[in-house]
CSV table of C-alpha atoms in Angstrom, one decimal:
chain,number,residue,atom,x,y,z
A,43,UNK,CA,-6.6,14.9,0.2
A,44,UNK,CA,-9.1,12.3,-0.5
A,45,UNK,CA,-6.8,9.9,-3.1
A,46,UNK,CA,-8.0,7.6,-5.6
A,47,UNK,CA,-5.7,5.3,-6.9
A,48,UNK,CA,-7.9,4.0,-9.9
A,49,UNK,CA,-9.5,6.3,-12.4
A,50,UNK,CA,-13.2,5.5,-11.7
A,51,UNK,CA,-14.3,8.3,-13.5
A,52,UNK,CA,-13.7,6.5,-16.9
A,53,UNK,CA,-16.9,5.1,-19.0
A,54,UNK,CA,-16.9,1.6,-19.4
A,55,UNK,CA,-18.9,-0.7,-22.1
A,56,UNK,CA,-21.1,-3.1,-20.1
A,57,UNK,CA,-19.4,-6.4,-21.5
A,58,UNK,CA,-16.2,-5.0,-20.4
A,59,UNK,CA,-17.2,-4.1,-17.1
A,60,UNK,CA,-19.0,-7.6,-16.9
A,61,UNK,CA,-15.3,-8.8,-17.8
A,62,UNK,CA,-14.0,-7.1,-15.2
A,63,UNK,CA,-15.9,-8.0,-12.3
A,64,UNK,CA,-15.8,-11.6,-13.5
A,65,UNK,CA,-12.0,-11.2,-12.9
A,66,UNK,CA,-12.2,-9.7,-10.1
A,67,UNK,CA,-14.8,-12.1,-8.2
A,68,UNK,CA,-12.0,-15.2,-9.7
A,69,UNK,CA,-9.3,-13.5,-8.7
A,70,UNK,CA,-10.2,-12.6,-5.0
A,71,UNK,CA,-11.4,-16.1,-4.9
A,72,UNK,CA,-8.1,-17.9,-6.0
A,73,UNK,CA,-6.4,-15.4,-4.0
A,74,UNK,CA,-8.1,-16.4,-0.6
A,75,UNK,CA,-7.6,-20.1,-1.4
A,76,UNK,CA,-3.9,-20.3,-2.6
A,77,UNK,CA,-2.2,-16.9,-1.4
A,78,UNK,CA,-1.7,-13.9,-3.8
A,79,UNK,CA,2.3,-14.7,-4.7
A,80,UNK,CA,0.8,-18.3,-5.7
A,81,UNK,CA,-1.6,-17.5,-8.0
A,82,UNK,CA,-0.5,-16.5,-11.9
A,83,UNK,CA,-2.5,-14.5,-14.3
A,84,UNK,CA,-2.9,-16.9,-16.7
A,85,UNK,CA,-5.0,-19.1,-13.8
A,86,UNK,CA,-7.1,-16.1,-13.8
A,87,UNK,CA,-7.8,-16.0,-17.0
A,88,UNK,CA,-8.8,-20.2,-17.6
A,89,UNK,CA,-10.8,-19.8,-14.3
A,90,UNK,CA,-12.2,-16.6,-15.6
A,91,UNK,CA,-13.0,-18.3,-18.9
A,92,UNK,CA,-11.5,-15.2,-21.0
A,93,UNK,CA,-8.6,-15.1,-23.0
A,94,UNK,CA,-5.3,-13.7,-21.5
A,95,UNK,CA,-4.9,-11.4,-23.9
A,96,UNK,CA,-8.4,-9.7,-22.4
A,97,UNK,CA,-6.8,-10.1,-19.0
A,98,UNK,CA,-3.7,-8.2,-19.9
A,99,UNK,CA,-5.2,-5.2,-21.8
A,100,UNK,CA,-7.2,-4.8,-18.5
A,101,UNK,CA,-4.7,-5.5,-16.1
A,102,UNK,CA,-0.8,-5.1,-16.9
A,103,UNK,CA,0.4,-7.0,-14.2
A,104,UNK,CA,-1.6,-9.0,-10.8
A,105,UNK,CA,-0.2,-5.6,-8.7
A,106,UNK,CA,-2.5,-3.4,-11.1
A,107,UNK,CA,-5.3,-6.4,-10.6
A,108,UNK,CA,-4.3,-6.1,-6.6
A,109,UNK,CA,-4.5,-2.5,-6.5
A,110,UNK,CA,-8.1,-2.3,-8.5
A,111,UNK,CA,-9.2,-5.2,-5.5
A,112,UNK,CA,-7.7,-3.2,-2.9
A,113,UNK,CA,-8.5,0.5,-3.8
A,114,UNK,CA,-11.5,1.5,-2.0
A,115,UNK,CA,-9.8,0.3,1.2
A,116,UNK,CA,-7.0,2.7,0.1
A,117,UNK,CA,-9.3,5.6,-0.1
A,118,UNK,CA,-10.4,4.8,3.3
A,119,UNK,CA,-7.2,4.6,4.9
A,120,UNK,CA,-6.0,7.6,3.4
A,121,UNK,CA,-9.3,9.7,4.1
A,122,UNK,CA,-8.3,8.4,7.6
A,123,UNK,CA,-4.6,9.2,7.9
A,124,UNK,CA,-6.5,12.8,6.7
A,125,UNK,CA,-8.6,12.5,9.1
A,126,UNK,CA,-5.9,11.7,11.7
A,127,UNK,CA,-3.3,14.6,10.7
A,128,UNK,CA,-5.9,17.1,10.7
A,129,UNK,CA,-7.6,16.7,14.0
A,130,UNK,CA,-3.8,16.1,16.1
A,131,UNK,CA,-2.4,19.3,13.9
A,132,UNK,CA,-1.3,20.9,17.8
A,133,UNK,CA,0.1,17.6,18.4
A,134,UNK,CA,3.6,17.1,18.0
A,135,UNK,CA,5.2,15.6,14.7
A,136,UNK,CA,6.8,12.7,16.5
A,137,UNK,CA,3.1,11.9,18.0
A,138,UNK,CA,1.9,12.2,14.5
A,139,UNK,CA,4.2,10.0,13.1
A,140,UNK,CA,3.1,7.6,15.5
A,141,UNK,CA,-0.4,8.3,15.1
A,142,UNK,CA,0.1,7.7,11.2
A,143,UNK,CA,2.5,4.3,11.6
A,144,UNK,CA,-0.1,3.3,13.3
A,145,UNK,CA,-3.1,3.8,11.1
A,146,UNK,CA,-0.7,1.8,8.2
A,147,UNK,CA,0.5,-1.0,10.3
A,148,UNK,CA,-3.3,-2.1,11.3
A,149,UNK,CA,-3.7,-1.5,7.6
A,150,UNK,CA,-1.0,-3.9,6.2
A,151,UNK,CA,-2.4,-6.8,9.0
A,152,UNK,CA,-5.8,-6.8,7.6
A,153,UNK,CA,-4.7,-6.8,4.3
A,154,UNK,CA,-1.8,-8.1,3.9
A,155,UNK,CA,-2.1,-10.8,1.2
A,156,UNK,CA,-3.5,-7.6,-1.3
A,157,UNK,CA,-0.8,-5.2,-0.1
A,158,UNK,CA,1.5,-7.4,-0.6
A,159,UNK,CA,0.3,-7.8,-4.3
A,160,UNK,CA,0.3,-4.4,-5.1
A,161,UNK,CA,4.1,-4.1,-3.9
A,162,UNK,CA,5.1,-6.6,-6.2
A,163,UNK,CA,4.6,-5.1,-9.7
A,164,UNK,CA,7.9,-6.6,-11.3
A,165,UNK,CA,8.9,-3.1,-12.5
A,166,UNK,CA,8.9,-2.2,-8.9
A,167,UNK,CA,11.0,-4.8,-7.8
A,168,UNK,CA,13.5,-4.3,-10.8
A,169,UNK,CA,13.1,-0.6,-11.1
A,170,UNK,CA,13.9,1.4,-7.4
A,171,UNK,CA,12.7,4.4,-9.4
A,172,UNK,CA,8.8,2.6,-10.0
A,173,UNK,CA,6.9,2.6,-6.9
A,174,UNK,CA,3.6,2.6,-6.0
A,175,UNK,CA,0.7,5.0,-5.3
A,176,UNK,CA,0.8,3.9,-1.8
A,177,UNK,CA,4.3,4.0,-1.4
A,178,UNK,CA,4.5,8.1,-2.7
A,179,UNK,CA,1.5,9.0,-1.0
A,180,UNK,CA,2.9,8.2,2.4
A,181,UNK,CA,6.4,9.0,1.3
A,182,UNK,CA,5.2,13.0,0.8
A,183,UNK,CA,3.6,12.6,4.4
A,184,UNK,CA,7.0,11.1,6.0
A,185,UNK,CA,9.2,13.6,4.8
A,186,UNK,CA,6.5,16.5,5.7
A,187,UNK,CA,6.7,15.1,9.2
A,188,UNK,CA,10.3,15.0,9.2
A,189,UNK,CA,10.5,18.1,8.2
A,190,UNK,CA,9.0,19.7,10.8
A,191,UNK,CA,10.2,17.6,13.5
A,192,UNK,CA,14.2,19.1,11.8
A,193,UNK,CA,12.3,22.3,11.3
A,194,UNK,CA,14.0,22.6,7.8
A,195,UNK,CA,14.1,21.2,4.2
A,196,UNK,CA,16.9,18.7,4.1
A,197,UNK,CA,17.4,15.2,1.6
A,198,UNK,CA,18.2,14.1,5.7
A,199,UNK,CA,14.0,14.0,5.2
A,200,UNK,CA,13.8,12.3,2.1
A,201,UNK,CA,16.2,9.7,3.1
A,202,UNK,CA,14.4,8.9,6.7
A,203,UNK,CA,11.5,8.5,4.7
A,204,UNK,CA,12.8,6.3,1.9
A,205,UNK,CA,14.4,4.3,5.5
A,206,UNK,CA,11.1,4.1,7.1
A,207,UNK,CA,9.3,2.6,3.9
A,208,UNK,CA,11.5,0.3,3.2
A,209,UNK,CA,11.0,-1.1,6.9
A,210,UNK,CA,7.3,-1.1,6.5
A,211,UNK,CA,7.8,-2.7,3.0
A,212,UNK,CA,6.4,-6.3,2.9
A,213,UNK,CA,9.3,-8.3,2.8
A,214,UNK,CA,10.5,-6.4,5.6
A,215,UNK,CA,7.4,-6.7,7.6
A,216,UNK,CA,7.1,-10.0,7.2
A,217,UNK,CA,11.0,-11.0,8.2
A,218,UNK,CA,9.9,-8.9,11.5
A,219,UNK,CA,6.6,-10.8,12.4
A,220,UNK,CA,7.5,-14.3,11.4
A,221,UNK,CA,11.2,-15.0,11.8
A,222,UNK,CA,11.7,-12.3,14.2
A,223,UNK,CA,8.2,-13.1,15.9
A,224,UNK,CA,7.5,-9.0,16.7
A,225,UNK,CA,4.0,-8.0,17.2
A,226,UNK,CA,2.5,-5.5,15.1
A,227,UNK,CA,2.4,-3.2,18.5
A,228,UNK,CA,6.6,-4.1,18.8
A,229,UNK,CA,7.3,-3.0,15.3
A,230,UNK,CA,5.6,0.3,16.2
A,231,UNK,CA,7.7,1.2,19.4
A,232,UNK,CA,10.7,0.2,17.4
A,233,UNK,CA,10.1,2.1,14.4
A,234,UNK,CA,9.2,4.9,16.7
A,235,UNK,CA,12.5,4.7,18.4
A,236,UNK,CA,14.5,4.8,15.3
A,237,UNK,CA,12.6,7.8,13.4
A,238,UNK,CA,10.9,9.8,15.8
A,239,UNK,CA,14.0,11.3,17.9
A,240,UNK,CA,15.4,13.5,14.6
């Protein structure tokens, strides 16, 4: 499968790709010191020392500036949910399922502050028709699972998935780690529980 979020096939001038790494180096840096959700674009652009106009023609929103930080480490865990699905093919769905919730829920610990950035494009979160590349990539992979473990084609599928997502979204996560005070390793048996026994 072997995804890429980002066209990086694209030619770029050398002052605009100068640009853009100067974002990106202020950007990761404000974002480690005062959290993703507290940082604005137009801080990125003073501390960046380009106009926000520049910023915006680059980046339509901090979820597309989130995704641009975050996208190599979404090849990788993509390459290894590939990885994963290919070599447990004789394994049963349920046990891929679980194989695959796994490899995301490490994935959302180490990077939460990103992931969380990248969720939160405002057309997402006013639009339930908008999501992201993550979010359909691992939707096709849910409901492929589902399938098999139903051994038809039902919107039963497509619905579990859209259920399981929205567990594993961040706000969801978070409400289950902090206030609910669930380990990463909980969430997984429960989410097991609930999905895997179609």
């Amino acid at each position: 499968m072997n995804k890429k979020f980002i066209n990086q096939n694209r030619p770029e001038r050398r002052d605009a790709a100068q640009n853009r790494q100067r974002i990106l180096d202020v950007a990761i840096k404000l974002f480690k010191k005062n959290g993703v959700e507290q940082v604005s674009m137009n801080q990125i652009a003073i501390a960046a020392q380009i106009g926000p106009g520049t910023l915006y023609r680059r980046y339509h929103n901090k979820s597309e500036l989130c995704m641009d930080l975050i996208k190599d480490n979404i090849d990788l865990l993509f390459n290894d949910i590939d990885r994963y699905l290919s070599d447990n093919r004789e394994t049963s769905p349920a046990q891929r399922l679980r194989g695959l919730l796994k490899l995301f829920i490490h994935f959302r610990e180490t990077k939460a502050q990103l992931l969380a950035g990248v969720e939160s494009t405002p057309a997402a979160s006013n639009n339930h028709t908008q999501k992201s590349p993550i979010y359909n990539e691992l939707h096709k992979l849910f409901v492929t699972l589902f399938e098999e473990m139903n051994n038809q084609h039902t919107t039963d599928s497509i619905f579990a998935a859209d259920m399981l997502l929205a567990a594993l979204s961040k706000d969801f996560y978070r409400f289950q780690r902090n206030v609910r005070g669930y380990s990463p390793s909980k969430i997984l048996e429960q989410l097991c529980l609930m999905f895997s026994k179609r």
